[in-house]
Short mmCIF file of C-alpha atoms and ligand atoms in Angstrom, two decimals:
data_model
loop_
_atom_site.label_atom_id
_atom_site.label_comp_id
_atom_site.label_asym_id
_atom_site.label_seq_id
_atom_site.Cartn_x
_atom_site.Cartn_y
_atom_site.Cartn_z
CA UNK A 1 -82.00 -57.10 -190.42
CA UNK A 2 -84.51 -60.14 -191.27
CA UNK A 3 -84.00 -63.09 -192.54
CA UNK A 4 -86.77 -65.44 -193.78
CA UNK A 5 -86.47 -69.30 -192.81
CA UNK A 6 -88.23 -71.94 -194.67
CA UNK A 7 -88.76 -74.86 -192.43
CA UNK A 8 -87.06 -73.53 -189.46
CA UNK A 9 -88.77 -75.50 -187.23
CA UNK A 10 -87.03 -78.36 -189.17
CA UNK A 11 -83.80 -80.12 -187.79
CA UNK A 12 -81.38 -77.91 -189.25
CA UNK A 13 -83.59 -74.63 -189.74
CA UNK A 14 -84.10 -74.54 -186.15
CA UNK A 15 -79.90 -74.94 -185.47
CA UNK A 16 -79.78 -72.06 -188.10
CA UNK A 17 -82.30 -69.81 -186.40
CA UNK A 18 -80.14 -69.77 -183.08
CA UNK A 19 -76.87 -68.93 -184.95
CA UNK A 20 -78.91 -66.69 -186.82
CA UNK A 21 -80.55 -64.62 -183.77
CA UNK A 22 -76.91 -65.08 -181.68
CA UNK A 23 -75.15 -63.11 -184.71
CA UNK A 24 -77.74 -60.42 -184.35
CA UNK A 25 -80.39 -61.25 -187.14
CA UNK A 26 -84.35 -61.36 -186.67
CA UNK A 27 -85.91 -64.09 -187.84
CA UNK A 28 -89.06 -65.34 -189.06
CA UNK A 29 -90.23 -68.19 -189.94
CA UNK A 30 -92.65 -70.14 -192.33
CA UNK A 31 -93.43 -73.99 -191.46
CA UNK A 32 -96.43 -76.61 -192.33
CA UNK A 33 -95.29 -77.99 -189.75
CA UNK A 34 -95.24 -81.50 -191.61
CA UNK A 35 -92.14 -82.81 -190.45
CA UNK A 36 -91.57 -80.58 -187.29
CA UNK A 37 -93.41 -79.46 -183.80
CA UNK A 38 -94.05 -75.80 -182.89
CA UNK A 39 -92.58 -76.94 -179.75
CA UNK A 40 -89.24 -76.18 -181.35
CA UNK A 41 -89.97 -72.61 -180.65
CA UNK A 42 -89.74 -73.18 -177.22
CA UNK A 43 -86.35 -74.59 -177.46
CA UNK A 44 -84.87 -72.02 -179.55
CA UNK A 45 -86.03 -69.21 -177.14
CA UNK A 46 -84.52 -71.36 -174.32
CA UNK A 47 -81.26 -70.57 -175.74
CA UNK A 48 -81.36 -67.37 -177.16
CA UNK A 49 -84.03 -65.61 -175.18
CA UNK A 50 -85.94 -64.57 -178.00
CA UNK A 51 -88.85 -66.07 -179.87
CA UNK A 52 -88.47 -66.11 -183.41
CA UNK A 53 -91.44 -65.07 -185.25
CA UNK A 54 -93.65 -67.88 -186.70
CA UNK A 55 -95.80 -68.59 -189.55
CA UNK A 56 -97.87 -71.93 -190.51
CA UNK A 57 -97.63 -71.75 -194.16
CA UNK A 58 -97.37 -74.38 -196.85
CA UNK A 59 -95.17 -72.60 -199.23
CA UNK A 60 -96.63 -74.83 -202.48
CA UNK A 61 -100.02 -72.49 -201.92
CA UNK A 62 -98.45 -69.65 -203.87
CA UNK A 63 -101.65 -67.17 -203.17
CA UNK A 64 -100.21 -68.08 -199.56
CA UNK A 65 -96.56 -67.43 -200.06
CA UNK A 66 -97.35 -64.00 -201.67
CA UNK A 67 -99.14 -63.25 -199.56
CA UNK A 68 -96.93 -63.64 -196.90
CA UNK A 69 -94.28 -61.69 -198.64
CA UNK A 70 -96.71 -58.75 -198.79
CA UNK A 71 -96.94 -58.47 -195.20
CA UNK A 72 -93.80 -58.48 -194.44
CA UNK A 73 -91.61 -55.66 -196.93
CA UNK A 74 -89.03 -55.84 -194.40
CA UNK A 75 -87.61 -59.13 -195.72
CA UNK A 76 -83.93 -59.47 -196.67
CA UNK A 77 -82.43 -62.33 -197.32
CA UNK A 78 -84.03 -66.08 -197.45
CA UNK A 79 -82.60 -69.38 -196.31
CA UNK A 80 -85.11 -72.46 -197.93
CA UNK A 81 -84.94 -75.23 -196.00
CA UNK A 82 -88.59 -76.30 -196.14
CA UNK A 83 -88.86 -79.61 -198.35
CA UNK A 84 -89.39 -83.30 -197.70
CA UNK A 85 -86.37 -85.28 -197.28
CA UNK A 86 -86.78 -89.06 -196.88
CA UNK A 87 -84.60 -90.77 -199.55
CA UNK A 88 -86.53 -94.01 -199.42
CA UNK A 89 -90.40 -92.29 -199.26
CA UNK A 90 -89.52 -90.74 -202.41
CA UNK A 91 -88.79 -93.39 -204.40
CA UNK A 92 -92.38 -94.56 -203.60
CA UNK A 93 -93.86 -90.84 -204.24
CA UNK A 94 -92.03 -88.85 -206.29
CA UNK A 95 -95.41 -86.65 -207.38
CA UNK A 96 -95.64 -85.71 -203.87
CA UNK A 97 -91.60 -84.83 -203.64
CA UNK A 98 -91.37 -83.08 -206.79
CA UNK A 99 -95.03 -81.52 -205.90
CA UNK A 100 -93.29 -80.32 -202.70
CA UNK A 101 -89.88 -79.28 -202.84
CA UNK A 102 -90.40 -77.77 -206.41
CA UNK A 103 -93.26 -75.68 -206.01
CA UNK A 104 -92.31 -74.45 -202.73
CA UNK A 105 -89.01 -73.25 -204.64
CA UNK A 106 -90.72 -71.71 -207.31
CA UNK A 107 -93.40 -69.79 -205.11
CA UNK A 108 -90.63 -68.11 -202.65
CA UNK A 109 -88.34 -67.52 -205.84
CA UNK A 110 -91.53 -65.95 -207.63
CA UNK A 111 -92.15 -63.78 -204.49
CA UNK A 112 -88.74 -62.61 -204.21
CA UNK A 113 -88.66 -61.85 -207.17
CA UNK A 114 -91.73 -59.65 -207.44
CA UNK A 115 -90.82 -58.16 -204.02
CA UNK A 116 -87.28 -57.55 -204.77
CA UNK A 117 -85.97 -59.49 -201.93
CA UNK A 118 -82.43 -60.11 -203.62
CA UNK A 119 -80.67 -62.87 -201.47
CA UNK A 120 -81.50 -66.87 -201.49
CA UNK A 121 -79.22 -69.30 -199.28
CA UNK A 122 -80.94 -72.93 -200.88
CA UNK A 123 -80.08 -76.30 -198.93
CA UNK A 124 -78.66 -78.48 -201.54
CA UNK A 125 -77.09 -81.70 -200.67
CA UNK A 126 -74.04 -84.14 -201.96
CA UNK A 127 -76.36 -86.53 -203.30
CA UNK A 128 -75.96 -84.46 -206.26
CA UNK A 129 -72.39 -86.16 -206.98
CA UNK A 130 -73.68 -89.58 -206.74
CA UNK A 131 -71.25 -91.74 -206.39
CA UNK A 132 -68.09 -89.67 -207.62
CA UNK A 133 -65.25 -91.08 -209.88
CA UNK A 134 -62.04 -88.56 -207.69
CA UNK A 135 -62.64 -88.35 -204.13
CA UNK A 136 -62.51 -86.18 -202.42
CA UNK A 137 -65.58 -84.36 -204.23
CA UNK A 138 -64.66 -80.36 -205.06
CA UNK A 139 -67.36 -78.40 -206.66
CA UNK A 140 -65.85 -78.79 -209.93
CA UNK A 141 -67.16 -82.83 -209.57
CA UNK A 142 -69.51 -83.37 -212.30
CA UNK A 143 -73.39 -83.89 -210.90
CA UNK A 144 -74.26 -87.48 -211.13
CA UNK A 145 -77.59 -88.74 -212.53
CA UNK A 146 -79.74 -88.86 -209.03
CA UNK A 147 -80.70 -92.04 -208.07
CA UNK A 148 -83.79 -91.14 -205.93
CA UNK A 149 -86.36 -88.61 -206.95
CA UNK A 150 -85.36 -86.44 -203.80
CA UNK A 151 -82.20 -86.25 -205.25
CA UNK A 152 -83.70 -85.44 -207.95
CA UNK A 153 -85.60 -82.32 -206.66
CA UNK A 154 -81.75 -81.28 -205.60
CA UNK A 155 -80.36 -81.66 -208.63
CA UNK A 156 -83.62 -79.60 -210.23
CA UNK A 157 -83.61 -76.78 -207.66
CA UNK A 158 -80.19 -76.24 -208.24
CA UNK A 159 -80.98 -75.86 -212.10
CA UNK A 160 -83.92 -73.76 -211.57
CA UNK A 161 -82.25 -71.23 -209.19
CA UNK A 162 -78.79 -70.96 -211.96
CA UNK A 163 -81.35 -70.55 -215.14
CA UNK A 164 -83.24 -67.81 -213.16
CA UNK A 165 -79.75 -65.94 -211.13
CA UNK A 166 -78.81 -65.78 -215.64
CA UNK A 167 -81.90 -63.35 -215.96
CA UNK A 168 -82.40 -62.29 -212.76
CA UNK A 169 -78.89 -59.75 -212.20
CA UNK A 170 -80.09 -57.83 -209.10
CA UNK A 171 -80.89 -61.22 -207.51
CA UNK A 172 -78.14 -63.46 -205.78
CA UNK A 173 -78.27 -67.18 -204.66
CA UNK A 174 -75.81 -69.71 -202.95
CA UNK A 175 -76.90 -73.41 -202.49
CA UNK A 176 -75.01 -75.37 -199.69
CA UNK A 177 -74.36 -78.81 -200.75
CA UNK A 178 -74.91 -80.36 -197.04
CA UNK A 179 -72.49 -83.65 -196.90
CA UNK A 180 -74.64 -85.89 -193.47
CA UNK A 181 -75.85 -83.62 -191.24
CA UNK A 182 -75.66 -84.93 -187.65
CA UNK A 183 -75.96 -84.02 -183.94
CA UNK A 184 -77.72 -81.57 -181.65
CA UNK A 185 -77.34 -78.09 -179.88
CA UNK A 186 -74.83 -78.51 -177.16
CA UNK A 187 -77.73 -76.96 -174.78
CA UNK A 188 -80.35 -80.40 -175.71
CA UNK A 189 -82.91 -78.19 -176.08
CA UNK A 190 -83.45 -78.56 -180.24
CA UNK A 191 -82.20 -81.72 -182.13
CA UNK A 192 -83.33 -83.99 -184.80
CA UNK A 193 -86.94 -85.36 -184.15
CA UNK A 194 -87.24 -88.40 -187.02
CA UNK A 195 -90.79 -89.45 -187.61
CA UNK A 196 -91.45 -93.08 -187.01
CA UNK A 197 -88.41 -95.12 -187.42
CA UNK A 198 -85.16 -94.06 -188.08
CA UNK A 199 -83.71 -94.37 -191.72
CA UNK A 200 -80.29 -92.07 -190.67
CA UNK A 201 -77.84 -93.79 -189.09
CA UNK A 202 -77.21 -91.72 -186.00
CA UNK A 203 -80.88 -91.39 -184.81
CA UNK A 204 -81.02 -95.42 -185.26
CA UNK A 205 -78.09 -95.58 -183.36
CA UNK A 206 -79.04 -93.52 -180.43
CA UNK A 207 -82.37 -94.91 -180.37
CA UNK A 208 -80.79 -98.06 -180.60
CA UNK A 209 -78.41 -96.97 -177.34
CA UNK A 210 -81.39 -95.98 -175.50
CA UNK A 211 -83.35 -98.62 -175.70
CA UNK A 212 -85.49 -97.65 -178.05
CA UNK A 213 -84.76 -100.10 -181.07
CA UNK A 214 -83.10 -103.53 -180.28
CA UNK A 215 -80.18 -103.58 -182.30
CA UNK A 216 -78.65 -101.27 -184.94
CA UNK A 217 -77.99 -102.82 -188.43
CA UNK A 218 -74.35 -102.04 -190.29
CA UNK A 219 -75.74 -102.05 -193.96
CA UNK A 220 -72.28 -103.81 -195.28
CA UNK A 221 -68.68 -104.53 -194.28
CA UNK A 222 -67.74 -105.75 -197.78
CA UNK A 223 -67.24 -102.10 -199.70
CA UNK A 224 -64.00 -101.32 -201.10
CA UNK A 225 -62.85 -98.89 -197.88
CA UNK A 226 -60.93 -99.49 -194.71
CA UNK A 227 -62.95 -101.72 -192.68
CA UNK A 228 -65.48 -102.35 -195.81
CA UNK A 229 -68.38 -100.17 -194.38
CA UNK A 230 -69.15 -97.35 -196.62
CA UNK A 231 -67.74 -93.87 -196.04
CA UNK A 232 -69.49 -90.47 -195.31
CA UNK A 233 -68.52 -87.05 -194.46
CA UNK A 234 -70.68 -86.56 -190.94
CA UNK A 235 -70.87 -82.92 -190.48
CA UNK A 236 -72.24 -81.28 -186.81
CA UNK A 237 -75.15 -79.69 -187.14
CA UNK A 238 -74.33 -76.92 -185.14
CA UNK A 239 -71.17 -75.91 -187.86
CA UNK A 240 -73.53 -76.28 -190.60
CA UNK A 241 -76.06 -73.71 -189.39
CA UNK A 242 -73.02 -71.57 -188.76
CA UNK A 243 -72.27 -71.95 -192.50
CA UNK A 244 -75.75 -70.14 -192.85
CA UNK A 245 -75.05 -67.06 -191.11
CA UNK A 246 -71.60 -66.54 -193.15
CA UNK A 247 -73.36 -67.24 -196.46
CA UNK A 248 -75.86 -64.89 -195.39
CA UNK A 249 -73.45 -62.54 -194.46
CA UNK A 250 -71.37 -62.58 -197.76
CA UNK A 251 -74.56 -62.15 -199.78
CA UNK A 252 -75.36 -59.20 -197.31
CA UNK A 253 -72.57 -57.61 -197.91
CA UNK A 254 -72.02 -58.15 -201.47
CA UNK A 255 -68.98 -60.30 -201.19
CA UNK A 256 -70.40 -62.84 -203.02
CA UNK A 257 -68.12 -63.68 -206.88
CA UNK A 258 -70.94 -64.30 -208.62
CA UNK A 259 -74.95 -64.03 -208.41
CA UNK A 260 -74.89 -68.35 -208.32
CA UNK A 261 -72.37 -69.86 -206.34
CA UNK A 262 -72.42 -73.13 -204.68
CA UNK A 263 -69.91 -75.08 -201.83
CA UNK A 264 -69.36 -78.09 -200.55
CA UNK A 265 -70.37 -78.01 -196.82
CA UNK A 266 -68.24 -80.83 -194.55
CA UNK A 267 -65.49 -81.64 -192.68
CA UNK A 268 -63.31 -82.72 -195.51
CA UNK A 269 -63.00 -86.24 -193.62
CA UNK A 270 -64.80 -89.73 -194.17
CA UNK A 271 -65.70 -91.87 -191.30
CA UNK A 272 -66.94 -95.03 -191.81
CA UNK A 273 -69.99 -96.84 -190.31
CA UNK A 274 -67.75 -98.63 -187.96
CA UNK A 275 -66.11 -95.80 -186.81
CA UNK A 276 -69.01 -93.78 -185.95
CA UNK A 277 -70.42 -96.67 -183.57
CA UNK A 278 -66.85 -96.65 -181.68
CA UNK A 279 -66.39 -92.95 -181.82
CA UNK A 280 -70.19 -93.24 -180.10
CA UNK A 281 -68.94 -95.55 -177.77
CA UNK A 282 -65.73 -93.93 -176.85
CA UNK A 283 -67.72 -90.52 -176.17
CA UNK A 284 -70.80 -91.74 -174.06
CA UNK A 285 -69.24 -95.22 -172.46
CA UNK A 286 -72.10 -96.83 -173.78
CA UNK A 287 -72.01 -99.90 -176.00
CA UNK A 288 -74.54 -100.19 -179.18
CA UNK A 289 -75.91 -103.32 -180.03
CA UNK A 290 -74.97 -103.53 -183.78
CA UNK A 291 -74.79 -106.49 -186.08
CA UNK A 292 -73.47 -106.76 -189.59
CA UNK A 293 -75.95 -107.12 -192.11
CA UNK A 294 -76.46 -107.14 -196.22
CA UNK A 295 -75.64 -103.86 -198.14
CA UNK A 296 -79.05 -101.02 -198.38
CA UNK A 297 -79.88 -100.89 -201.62
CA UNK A 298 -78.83 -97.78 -203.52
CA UNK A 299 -75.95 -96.72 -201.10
CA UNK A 300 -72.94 -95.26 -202.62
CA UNK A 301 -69.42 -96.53 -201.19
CA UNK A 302 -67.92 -93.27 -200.05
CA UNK A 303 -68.33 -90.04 -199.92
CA UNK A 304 -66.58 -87.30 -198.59
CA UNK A 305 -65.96 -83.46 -199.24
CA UNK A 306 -63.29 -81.20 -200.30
CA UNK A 307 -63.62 -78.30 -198.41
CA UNK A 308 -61.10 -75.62 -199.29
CA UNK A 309 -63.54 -73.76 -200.86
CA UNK A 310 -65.56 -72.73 -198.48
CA UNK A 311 -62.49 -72.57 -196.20
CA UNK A 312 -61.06 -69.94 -198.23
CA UNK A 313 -64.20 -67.90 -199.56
CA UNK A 314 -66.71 -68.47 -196.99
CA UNK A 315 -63.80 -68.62 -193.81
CA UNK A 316 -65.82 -71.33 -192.79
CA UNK A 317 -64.66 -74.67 -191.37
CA UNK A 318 -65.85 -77.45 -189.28
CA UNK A 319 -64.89 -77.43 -185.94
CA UNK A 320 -66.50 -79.79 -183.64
CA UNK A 321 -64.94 -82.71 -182.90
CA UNK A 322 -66.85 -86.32 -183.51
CA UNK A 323 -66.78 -86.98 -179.68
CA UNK A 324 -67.94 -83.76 -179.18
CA UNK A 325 -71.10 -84.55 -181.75
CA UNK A 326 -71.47 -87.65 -179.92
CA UNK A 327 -71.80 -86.36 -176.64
CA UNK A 328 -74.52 -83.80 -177.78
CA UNK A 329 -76.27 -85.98 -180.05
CA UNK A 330 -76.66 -88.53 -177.15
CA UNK A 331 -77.50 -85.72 -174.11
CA UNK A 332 -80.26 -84.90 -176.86
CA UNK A 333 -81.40 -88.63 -177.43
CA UNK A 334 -81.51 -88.91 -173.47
CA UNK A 335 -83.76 -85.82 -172.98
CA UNK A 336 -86.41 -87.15 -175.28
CA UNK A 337 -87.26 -89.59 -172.68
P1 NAD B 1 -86.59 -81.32 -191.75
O1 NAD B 1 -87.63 -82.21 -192.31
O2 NAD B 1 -86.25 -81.47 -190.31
O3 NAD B 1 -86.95 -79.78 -192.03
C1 NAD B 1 -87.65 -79.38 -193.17
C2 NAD B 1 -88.80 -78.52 -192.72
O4 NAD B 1 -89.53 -78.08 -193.87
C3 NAD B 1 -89.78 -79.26 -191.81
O5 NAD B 1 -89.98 -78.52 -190.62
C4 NAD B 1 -91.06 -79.35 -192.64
O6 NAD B 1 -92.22 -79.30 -191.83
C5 NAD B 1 -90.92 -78.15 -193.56
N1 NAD B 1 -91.63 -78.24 -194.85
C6 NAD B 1 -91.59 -79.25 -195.76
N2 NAD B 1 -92.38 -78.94 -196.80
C7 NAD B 1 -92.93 -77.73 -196.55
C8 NAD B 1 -93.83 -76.88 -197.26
N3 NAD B 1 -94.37 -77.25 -198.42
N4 NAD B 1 -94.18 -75.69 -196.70
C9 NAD B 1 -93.65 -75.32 -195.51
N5 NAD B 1 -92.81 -76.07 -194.80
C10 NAD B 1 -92.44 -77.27 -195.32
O7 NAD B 1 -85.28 -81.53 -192.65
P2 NAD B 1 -83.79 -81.02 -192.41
O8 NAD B 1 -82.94 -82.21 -192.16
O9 NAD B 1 -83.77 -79.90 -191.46
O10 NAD B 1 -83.45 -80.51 -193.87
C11 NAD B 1 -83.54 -79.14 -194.24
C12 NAD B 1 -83.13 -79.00 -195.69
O11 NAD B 1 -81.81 -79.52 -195.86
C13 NAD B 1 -84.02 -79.77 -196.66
O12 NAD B 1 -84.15 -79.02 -197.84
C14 NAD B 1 -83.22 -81.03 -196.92
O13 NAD B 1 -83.53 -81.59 -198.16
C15 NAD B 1 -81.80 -80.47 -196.91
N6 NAD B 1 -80.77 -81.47 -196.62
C16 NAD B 1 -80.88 -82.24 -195.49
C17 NAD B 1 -79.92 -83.21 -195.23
C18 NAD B 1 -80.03 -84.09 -194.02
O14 NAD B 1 -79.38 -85.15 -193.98
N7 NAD B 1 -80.78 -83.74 -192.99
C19 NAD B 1 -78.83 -83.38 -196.10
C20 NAD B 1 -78.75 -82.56 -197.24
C21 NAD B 1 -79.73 -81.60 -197.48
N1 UDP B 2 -76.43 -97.00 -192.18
C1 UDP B 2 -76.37 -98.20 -191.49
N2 UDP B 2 -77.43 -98.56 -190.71
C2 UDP B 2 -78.54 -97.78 -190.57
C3 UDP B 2 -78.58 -96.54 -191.27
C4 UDP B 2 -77.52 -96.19 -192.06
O1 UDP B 2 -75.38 -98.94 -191.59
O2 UDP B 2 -79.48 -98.17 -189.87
C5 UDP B 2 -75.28 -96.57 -193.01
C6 UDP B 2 -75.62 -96.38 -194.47
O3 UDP B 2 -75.40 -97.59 -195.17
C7 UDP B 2 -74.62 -95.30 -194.88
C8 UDP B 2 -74.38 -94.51 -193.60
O4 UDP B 2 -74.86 -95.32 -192.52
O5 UDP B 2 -73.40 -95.91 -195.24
C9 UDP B 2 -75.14 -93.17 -193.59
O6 UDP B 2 -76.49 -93.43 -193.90
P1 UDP B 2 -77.63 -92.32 -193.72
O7 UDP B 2 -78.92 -92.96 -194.10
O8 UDP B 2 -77.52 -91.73 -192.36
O9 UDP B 2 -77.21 -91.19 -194.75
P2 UDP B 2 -76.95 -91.26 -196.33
O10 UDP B 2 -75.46 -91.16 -196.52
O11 UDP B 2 -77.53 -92.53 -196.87
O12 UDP B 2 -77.64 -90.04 -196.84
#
């Protein structure tokens, strides 16, 4: 059984790919490789033992993308992870964001469509709840208005794939609204590779341990939470791409309730700033240089996910403890010396 992967040589395609290929799938995938290195094939054979096939294809050349679907008829289900992703970039080029991650929608939707390949898992993101009234946020949260024009792209791809599921009956799609992804393969063979430096807070942090950066900056300690720095949901990595292979699996096998359904992908738990650096601490013995600065502009104050949806209709949950995370993130960190 194949499964196409958009940007799998991306931080969490490439996580997905190994789940992927260690439930039994083939995989292939499609990369520009603009935010990614091939050499991410190597790692993922390193753990599995099998190369996944690979394609260097911008997916917003749609002669491309067709064509690609042409060759290979023996396509069934996609996972789209290929977009750009930097929060802060975008506000300075939205053309080139809603260029990217709208066309390259729109071409492997078209494709699919014309080549009857019925199943779309779409990375979606909690951005798309802004900074929500109730917490925790259930799917039933109303969408806020994005504030960034990635957002934005989120909060339009998620439109686009409902209006076309509405016409489109023999199709099925499920978009994963990722809370913050974070961590690496237990093995430290694939991980996140930021470009440049750091806007996330755990590759600042662990480039920060390192040596790397000289100190880590704690955007706030005057929010409305706990200790006053803001609140996210921090999900593994490895647990998201696990979520993958079940929503694969459901649209497989036709468990799926309707032909657009979307989940909330976290822990169900927020941990703030602070916390993170101590868990960090507590997990690798090492001590980060952090100070307390002003507030980032455009941050939200706390987010974090309800969950029991995809506990109950995926059977998925998160299960790696934050030490755990910690541990792998900074093995990774330390083999990228
Ligand atoms: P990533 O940048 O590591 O991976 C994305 C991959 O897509 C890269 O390998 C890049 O080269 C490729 N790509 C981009 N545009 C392309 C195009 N036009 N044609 C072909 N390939 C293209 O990012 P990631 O963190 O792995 O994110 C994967 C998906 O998850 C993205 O859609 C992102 O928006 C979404 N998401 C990420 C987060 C996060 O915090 N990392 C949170 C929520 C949602
Ligand atoms: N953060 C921080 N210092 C950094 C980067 C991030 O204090 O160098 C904080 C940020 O204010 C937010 C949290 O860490 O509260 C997560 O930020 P990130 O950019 O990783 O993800 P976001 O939730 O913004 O998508």
């Amino acid at each position: 059984m194949k499964i196409f992967v958009t940007g799998g040589t991306g931080y969490i395609g490439s996580h997905t790919v190994v789940e992927l290929q260690q439930s039994g799938y083939d995989v292939i995938i499609a990369d520009n490789l603009v935010n990614s290195s091939i050499d991410v094939l190597d790692g993922i054979e390193k753990i599995t033992g099998i190369r996944p096939e690979f394609e260097e294809i911008d997916l917003t050349d749609r002669a491309a993308t067709r064509d690609f679907f042409v060759r290979h008829s023996d396509i069934k289900a996609v996972i789209h992870f290929a977009a750009l992703k930097a929060v802060g970039e975008s506000v300075h080029k939205p053309l080139e964001y809603y260029f990217n991650n709208l066309n390259s929608l729109m071409n492997v939707l078209d494709s699919m469509r014309e080549f009857q390949v019925p199943n779309l898992v779409f990375s979606s993101s909690c951005t798309v709840y802004g900074q929500a009234d109730v917490l925790p946020v259930t799917e039933k949260t109303p969408r806020h208005e994005a504030e960034s024009p990635y957002g934005n792209t989120k909060v339009m791809s998620e439109d686009i794939i409902r209006d076309l599921m509405k016409v489109e009956s023999k199709m099925n799609a499920l978009a994963l609204r990722y809370f913050n992804p974070i961590g690496a393969h237990p093995s430290a063979y694939i991980g996140e590779l930021p470009n440049g430096v750091p806007n996330n807070l755990i590759p600042y942090l662990t480039q920060t341990a390192i040596g790397i950066r000289e100190q880590l900056s704690v955007f706030g300690d005057d929010y409305n939470t706990p200790d006053g720095s803001p609140l996210r949901d921090y999900i593994d990595v490895v647990d998201l791409a696990k979520a993958h292979v079940v929503a694969i699996r459901r649209l497989l096998e036709g468990k799926n309730k309707a032909n657009y359904e979307f989940f909330n992908i976290g822990t169900g738990k927020g941990l703030s700033v602070l916390e993170i650096i101590h868990a960090f601490e507590n997990a690798t013995g090492v001590k980060v240089n952090y100070k307390i600065v002003g507030r980032r502009a455009g941050d939200i104050e706390k987010v974090w996910a309800d969950t029991t949806l995809a506990n109950t209709e995926l059977g998925w949950k998160a299960a790696t403890p934050i030490e755990e995370t910690m541990k792998n993130v900074w093995k990774w960190q330390q083999s990228l010396r």
